[in-house]
Coordinates of C-alpha atoms in Angstrom, one line a residue:
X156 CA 0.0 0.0 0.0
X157 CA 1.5 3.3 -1.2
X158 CA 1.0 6.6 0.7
X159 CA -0.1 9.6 -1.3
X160 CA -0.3 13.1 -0.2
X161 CA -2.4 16.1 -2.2
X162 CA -1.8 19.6 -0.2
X163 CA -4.3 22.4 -1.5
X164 CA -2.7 26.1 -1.7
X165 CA -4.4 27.0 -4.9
X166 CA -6.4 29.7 -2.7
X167 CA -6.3 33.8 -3.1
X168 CA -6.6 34.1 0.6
X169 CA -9.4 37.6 0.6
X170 CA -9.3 37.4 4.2
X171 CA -5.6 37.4 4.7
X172 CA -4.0 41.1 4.4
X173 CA -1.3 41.6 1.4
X174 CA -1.7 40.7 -2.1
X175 CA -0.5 37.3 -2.5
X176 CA -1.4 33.9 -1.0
X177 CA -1.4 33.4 2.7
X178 CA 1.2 30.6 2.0
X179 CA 3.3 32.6 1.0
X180 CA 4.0 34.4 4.3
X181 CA 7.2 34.2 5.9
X182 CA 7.3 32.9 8.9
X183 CA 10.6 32.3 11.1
X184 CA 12.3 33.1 7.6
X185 CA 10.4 30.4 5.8
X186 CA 7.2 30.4 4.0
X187 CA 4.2 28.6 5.7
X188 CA 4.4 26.3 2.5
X189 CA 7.7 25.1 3.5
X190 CA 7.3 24.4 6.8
X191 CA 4.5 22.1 5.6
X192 CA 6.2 20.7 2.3
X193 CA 9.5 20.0 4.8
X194 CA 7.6 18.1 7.4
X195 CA 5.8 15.8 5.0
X196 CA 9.3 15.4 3.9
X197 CA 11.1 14.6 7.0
X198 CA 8.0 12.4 8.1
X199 CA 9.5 9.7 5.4
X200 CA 5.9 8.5 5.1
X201 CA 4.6 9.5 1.5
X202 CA 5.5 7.7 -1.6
X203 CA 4.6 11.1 -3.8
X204 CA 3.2 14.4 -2.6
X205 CA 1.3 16.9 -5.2
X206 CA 1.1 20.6 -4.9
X207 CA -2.1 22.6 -5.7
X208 CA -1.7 25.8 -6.4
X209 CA -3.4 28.6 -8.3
X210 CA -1.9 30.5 -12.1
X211 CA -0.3 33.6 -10.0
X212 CA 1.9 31.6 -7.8
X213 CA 2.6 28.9 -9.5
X214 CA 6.3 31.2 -11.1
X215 CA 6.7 31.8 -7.8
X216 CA 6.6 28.7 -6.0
X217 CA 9.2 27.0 -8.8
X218 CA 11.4 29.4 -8.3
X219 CA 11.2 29.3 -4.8
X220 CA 11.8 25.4 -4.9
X221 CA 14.4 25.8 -7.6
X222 CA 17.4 25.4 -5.7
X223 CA 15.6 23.1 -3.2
X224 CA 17.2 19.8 -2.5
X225 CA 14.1 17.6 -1.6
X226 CA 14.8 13.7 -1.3
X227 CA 11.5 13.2 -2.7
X228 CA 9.7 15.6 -5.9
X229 CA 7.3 17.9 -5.2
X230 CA 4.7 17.6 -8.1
X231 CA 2.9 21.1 -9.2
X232 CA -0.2 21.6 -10.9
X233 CA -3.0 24.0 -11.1
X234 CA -5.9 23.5 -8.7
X235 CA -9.4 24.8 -9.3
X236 CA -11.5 27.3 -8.6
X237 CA -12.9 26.0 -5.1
X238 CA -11.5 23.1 -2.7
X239 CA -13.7 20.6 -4.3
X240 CA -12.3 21.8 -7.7
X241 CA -8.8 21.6 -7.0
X242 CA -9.5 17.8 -5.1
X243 CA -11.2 16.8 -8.0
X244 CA -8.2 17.8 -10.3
X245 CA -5.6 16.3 -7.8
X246 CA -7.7 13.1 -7.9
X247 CA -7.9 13.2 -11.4
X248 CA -4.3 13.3 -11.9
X249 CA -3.6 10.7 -9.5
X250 CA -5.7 8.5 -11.5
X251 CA -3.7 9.5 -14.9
X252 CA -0.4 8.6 -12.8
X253 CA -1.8 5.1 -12.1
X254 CA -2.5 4.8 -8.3
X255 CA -3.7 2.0 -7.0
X256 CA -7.4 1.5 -5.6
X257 CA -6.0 0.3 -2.5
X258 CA -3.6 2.9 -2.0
X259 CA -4.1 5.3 0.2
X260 CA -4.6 9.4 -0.6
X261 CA -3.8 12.1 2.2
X262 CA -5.7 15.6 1.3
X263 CA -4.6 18.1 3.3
X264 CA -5.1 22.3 3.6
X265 CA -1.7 24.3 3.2
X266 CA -3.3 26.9 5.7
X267 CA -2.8 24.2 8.4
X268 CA 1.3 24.8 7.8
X269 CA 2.1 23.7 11.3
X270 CA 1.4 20.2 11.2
X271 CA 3.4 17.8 12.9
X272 CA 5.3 14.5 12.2
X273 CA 3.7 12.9 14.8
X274 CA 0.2 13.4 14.7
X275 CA 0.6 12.9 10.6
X276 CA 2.5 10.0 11.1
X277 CA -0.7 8.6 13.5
X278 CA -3.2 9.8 11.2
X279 CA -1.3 7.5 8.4
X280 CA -0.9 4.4 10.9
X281 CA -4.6 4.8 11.8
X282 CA -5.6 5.5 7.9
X283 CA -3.6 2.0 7.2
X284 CA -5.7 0.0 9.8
X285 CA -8.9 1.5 9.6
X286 CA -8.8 3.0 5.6
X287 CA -10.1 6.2 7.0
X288 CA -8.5 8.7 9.1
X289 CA -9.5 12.5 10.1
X290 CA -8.0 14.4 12.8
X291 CA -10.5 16.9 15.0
X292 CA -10.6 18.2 17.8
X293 CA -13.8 19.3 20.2
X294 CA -15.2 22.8 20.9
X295 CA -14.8 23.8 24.2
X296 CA -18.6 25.2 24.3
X297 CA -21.5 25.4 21.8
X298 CA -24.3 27.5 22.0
X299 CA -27.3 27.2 20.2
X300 CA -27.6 31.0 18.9
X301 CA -31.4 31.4 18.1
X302 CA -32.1 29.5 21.6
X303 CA -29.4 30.9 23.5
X304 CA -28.8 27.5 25.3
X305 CA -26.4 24.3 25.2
X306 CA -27.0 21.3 22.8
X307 CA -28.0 18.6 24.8
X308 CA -25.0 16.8 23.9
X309 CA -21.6 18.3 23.2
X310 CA -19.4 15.4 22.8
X311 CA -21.0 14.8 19.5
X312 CA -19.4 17.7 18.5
X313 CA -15.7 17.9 16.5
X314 CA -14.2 20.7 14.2
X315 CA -12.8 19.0 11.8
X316 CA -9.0 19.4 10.6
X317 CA -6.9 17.9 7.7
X318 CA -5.1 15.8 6.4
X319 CA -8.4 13.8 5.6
X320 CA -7.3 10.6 4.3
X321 CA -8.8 7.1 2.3
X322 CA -8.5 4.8 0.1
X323 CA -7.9 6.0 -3.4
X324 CA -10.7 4.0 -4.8
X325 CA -13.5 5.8 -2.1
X326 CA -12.2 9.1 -3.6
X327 CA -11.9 8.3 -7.1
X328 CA -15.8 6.6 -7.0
X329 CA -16.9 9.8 -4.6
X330 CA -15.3 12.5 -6.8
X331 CA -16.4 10.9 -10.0
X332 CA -19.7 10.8 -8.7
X333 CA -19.9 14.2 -7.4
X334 CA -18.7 15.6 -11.2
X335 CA -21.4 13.7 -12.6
X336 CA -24.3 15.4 -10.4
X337 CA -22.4 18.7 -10.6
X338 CA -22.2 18.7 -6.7
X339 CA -19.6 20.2 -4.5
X340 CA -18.9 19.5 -0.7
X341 CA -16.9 21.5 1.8
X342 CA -14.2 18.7 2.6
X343 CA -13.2 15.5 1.6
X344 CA -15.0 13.8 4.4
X345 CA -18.6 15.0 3.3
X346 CA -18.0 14.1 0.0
X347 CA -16.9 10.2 1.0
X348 CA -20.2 10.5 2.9
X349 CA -22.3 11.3 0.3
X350 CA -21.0 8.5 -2.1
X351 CA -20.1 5.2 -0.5
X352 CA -20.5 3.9 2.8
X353 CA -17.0 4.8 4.3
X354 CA -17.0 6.3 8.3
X355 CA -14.4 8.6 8.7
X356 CA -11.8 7.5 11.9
X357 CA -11.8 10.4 14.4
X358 CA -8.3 11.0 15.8
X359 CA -7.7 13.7 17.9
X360 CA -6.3 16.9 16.2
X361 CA -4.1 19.4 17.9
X362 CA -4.4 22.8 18.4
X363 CA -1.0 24.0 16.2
X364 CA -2.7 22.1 13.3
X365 CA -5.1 25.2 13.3
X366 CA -6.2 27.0 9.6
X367 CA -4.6 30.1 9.2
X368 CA -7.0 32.4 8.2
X369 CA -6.5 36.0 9.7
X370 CA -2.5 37.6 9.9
X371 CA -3.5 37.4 14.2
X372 CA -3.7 33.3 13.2
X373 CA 0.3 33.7 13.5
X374 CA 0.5 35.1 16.7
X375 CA -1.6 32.3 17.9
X376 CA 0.4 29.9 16.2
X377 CA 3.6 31.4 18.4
X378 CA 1.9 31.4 21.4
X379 CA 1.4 27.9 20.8
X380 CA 5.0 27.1 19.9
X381 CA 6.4 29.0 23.0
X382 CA 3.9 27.2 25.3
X383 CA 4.3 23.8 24.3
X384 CA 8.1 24.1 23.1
X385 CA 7.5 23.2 19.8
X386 CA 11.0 22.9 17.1
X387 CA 10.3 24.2 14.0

Protein backbone atom coordinates (compact mmCIF):
# COMPACT_ATOMS: atom_id res chain seq x y z
CA UNK A 1 0.00 0.00 0.00
CA UNK A 2 1.49 3.28 -1.16
CA UNK A 3 0.96 6.57 0.74
CA UNK A 4 -0.09 9.61 -1.34
CA UNK A 5 -0.26 13.13 -0.25
CA UNK A 6 -2.40 16.10 -2.25
CA UNK A 7 -1.84 19.61 -0.17
CA UNK A 8 -4.27 22.36 -1.47
CA UNK A 9 -2.70 26.12 -1.67
CA UNK A 10 -4.36 26.98 -4.92
CA UNK A 11 -6.43 29.66 -2.72
CA UNK A 12 -6.29 33.85 -3.06
CA UNK A 13 -6.58 34.09 0.64
CA UNK A 14 -9.37 37.56 0.62
CA UNK A 15 -9.27 37.35 4.18
CA UNK A 16 -5.64 37.40 4.72
CA UNK A 17 -4.02 41.07 4.35
CA UNK A 18 -1.28 41.59 1.43
CA UNK A 19 -1.74 40.69 -2.08
CA UNK A 20 -0.50 37.31 -2.52
CA UNK A 21 -1.43 33.93 -0.98
CA UNK A 22 -1.40 33.39 2.70
CA UNK A 23 1.25 30.61 2.03
CA UNK A 24 3.28 32.56 0.97
CA UNK A 25 3.97 34.38 4.32
CA UNK A 26 7.22 34.24 5.92
CA UNK A 27 7.30 32.89 8.92
CA UNK A 28 10.60 32.27 11.07
CA UNK A 29 12.33 33.09 7.61
CA UNK A 30 10.43 30.40 5.80
CA UNK A 31 7.17 30.41 4.02
CA UNK A 32 4.21 28.61 5.67
CA UNK A 33 4.44 26.32 2.50
CA UNK A 34 7.73 25.13 3.46
CA UNK A 35 7.32 24.42 6.79
CA UNK A 36 4.46 22.07 5.61
CA UNK A 37 6.18 20.70 2.32
CA UNK A 38 9.51 19.97 4.83
CA UNK A 39 7.64 18.13 7.43
CA UNK A 40 5.81 15.84 4.98
CA UNK A 41 9.33 15.37 3.85
CA UNK A 42 11.14 14.61 6.95
CA UNK A 43 8.04 12.38 8.06
CA UNK A 44 9.52 9.68 5.40
CA UNK A 45 5.91 8.51 5.12
CA UNK A 46 4.56 9.50 1.46
CA UNK A 47 5.50 7.70 -1.63
CA UNK A 48 4.62 11.11 -3.81
CA UNK A 49 3.17 14.44 -2.60
CA UNK A 50 1.34 16.87 -5.15
CA UNK A 51 1.09 20.61 -4.89
CA UNK A 52 -2.14 22.57 -5.67
CA UNK A 53 -1.68 25.82 -6.45
CA UNK A 54 -3.37 28.56 -8.28
CA UNK A 55 -1.89 30.46 -12.07
CA UNK A 56 -0.35 33.60 -10.03
CA UNK A 57 1.88 31.61 -7.77
CA UNK A 58 2.62 28.93 -9.49
CA UNK A 59 6.30 31.20 -11.11
CA UNK A 60 6.75 31.76 -7.77
CA UNK A 61 6.65 28.75 -6.03
CA UNK A 62 9.16 26.99 -8.83
CA UNK A 63 11.36 29.35 -8.26
CA UNK A 64 11.16 29.28 -4.83
CA UNK A 65 11.80 25.37 -4.90
CA UNK A 66 14.45 25.79 -7.64
CA UNK A 67 17.39 25.35 -5.74
CA UNK A 68 15.57 23.05 -3.21
CA UNK A 69 17.20 19.77 -2.53
CA UNK A 70 14.14 17.58 -1.55
CA UNK A 71 14.76 13.74 -1.28
CA UNK A 72 11.46 13.20 -2.69
CA UNK A 73 9.70 15.55 -5.95
CA UNK A 74 7.26 17.90 -5.20
CA UNK A 75 4.70 17.58 -8.09
CA UNK A 76 2.90 21.05 -9.20
CA UNK A 77 -0.21 21.64 -10.92
CA UNK A 78 -2.95 24.01 -11.06
CA UNK A 79 -5.91 23.52 -8.72
CA UNK A 80 -9.39 24.81 -9.35
CA UNK A 81 -11.54 27.32 -8.62
CA UNK A 82 -12.94 25.98 -5.08
CA UNK A 83 -11.53 23.09 -2.71
CA UNK A 84 -13.69 20.63 -4.31
CA UNK A 85 -12.28 21.84 -7.67
CA UNK A 86 -8.78 21.60 -6.99
CA UNK A 87 -9.55 17.76 -5.07
CA UNK A 88 -11.17 16.77 -8.03
CA UNK A 89 -8.23 17.75 -10.30
CA UNK A 90 -5.56 16.26 -7.83
CA UNK A 91 -7.68 13.09 -7.94
CA UNK A 92 -7.87 13.18 -11.38
CA UNK A 93 -4.31 13.33 -11.89
CA UNK A 94 -3.60 10.69 -9.49
CA UNK A 95 -5.75 8.50 -11.45
CA UNK A 96 -3.72 9.48 -14.94
CA UNK A 97 -0.38 8.58 -12.84
CA UNK A 98 -1.79 5.10 -12.10
CA UNK A 99 -2.46 4.84 -8.25
CA UNK A 100 -3.69 2.03 -7.03
CA UNK A 101 -7.45 1.50 -5.59
CA UNK A 102 -5.99 0.30 -2.49
CA UNK A 103 -3.64 2.89 -1.96
CA UNK A 104 -4.14 5.31 0.15
CA UNK A 105 -4.62 9.42 -0.62
CA UNK A 106 -3.75 12.10 2.24
CA UNK A 107 -5.67 15.58 1.26
CA UNK A 108 -4.63 18.14 3.31
CA UNK A 109 -5.13 22.32 3.57
CA UNK A 110 -1.72 24.29 3.15
CA UNK A 111 -3.30 26.87 5.66
CA UNK A 112 -2.80 24.19 8.43
CA UNK A 113 1.30 24.77 7.77
CA UNK A 114 2.12 23.67 11.33
CA UNK A 115 1.37 20.23 11.18
CA UNK A 116 3.36 17.78 12.93
CA UNK A 117 5.32 14.53 12.22
CA UNK A 118 3.73 12.94 14.77
CA UNK A 119 0.15 13.40 14.67
CA UNK A 120 0.64 12.90 10.56
CA UNK A 121 2.49 10.01 11.11
CA UNK A 122 -0.68 8.55 13.48
CA UNK A 123 -3.21 9.82 11.22
CA UNK A 124 -1.30 7.54 8.40
CA UNK A 125 -0.86 4.36 10.89
CA UNK A 126 -4.57 4.78 11.84
CA UNK A 127 -5.56 5.48 7.86
CA UNK A 128 -3.60 1.99 7.18
CA UNK A 129 -5.73 -0.03 9.82
CA UNK A 130 -8.92 1.53 9.60
CA UNK A 131 -8.83 3.01 5.62
CA UNK A 132 -10.12 6.18 7.01
CA UNK A 133 -8.51 8.73 9.11
CA UNK A 134 -9.47 12.53 10.10
CA UNK A 135 -7.99 14.41 12.78
CA UNK A 136 -10.46 16.92 15.04
CA UNK A 137 -10.60 18.18 17.76
CA UNK A 138 -13.78 19.31 20.21
CA UNK A 139 -15.19 22.76 20.94
CA UNK A 140 -14.80 23.77 24.20
CA UNK A 141 -18.59 25.18 24.34
CA UNK A 142 -21.52 25.35 21.81
CA UNK A 143 -24.27 27.51 21.98
CA UNK A 144 -27.25 27.24 20.18
CA UNK A 145 -27.59 31.05 18.90
CA UNK A 146 -31.36 31.36 18.13
CA UNK A 147 -32.14 29.46 21.55
CA UNK A 148 -29.44 30.87 23.47
CA UNK A 149 -28.76 27.47 25.26
CA UNK A 150 -26.37 24.33 25.17
CA UNK A 151 -27.01 21.34 22.78
CA UNK A 152 -27.96 18.62 24.82
CA UNK A 153 -24.95 16.78 23.91
CA UNK A 154 -21.63 18.33 23.24
CA UNK A 155 -19.36 15.42 22.76
CA UNK A 156 -20.99 14.79 19.51
CA UNK A 157 -19.36 17.66 18.48
CA UNK A 158 -15.67 17.89 16.53
CA UNK A 159 -14.19 20.74 14.18
CA UNK A 160 -12.79 18.98 11.77
CA UNK A 161 -9.00 19.39 10.59
CA UNK A 162 -6.86 17.92 7.72
CA UNK A 163 -5.07 15.76 6.38
CA UNK A 164 -8.36 13.80 5.65
CA UNK A 165 -7.26 10.65 4.29
CA UNK A 166 -8.76 7.14 2.33
CA UNK A 167 -8.51 4.83 0.06
CA UNK A 168 -7.91 6.03 -3.44
CA UNK A 169 -10.74 4.02 -4.84
CA UNK A 170 -13.49 5.80 -2.10
CA UNK A 171 -12.19 9.12 -3.61
CA UNK A 172 -11.93 8.32 -7.08
CA UNK A 173 -15.76 6.62 -6.97
CA UNK A 174 -16.94 9.76 -4.56
CA UNK A 175 -15.34 12.50 -6.79
CA UNK A 176 -16.42 10.88 -10.02
CA UNK A 177 -19.68 10.80 -8.69
CA UNK A 178 -19.88 14.18 -7.37
CA UNK A 179 -18.68 15.60 -11.18
CA UNK A 180 -21.42 13.74 -12.56
CA UNK A 181 -24.27 15.41 -10.42
CA UNK A 182 -22.42 18.67 -10.56
CA UNK A 183 -22.16 18.72 -6.69
CA UNK A 184 -19.60 20.17 -4.54
CA UNK A 185 -18.88 19.46 -0.67
CA UNK A 186 -16.90 21.48 1.77
CA UNK A 187 -14.24 18.68 2.61
CA UNK A 188 -13.24 15.53 1.58
CA UNK A 189 -15.02 13.76 4.39
CA UNK A 190 -18.56 15.03 3.27
CA UNK A 191 -18.02 14.09 0.01
CA UNK A 192 -16.86 10.15 0.97
CA UNK A 193 -20.21 10.50 2.90
CA UNK A 194 -22.32 11.29 0.34
CA UNK A 195 -21.02 8.50 -2.06
CA UNK A 196 -20.13 5.25 -0.50
CA UNK A 197 -20.52 3.88 2.77
CA UNK A 198 -17.04 4.81 4.25
CA UNK A 199 -17.02 6.25 8.28
CA UNK A 200 -14.39 8.56 8.67
CA UNK A 201 -11.79 7.47 11.88
CA UNK A 202 -11.78 10.36 14.38
CA UNK A 203 -8.28 11.04 15.85
CA UNK A 204 -7.66 13.67 17.93
CA UNK A 205 -6.27 16.92 16.15
CA UNK A 206 -4.09 19.42 17.87
CA UNK A 207 -4.42 22.80 18.37
CA UNK A 208 -0.96 24.04 16.21
CA UNK A 209 -2.71 22.08 13.34
CA UNK A 210 -5.08 25.23 13.30
CA UNK A 211 -6.21 26.97 9.62
CA UNK A 212 -4.62 30.14 9.20
CA UNK A 213 -7.03 32.40 8.20
CA UNK A 214 -6.50 36.04 9.74
CA UNK A 215 -2.54 37.56 9.89
CA UNK A 216 -3.52 37.36 14.15
CA UNK A 217 -3.70 33.25 13.21
CA UNK A 218 0.26 33.74 13.46
CA UNK A 219 0.55 35.08 16.74
CA UNK A 220 -1.56 32.32 17.87
CA UNK A 221 0.45 29.89 16.18
CA UNK A 222 3.57 31.42 18.37
CA UNK A 223 1.87 31.39 21.39
CA UNK A 224 1.39 27.94 20.85
CA UNK A 225 4.99 27.11 19.91
CA UNK A 226 6.42 28.97 22.99
CA UNK A 227 3.88 27.18 25.35
CA UNK A 228 4.33 23.79 24.33
CA UNK A 229 8.12 24.14 23.06
CA UNK A 230 7.50 23.20 19.83
CA UNK A 231 11.01 22.91 17.08
CA UNK A 232 10.30 24.16 14.01
Amino acid sequence: MKVHAVILAAGVSRRFKGNRNKVLTSFKDKALIQHLLETYIKSNIFNTILLLVNTRDRIFLEEMFKNKTYPLEVAMIEGGETRHGSEEKALEYLQEEGVAPNDLISIHDAARAFLNIDLLSKLISTAKKYKSSVPAIKPKTIINKDLNSLPLDQEMYYFMQTPQTFLAEDLFLSYTKAKEEGWEGVDTVECISRYTDTKAKIIEGSELNMKITFPSDLHNIERIIKANDTKL
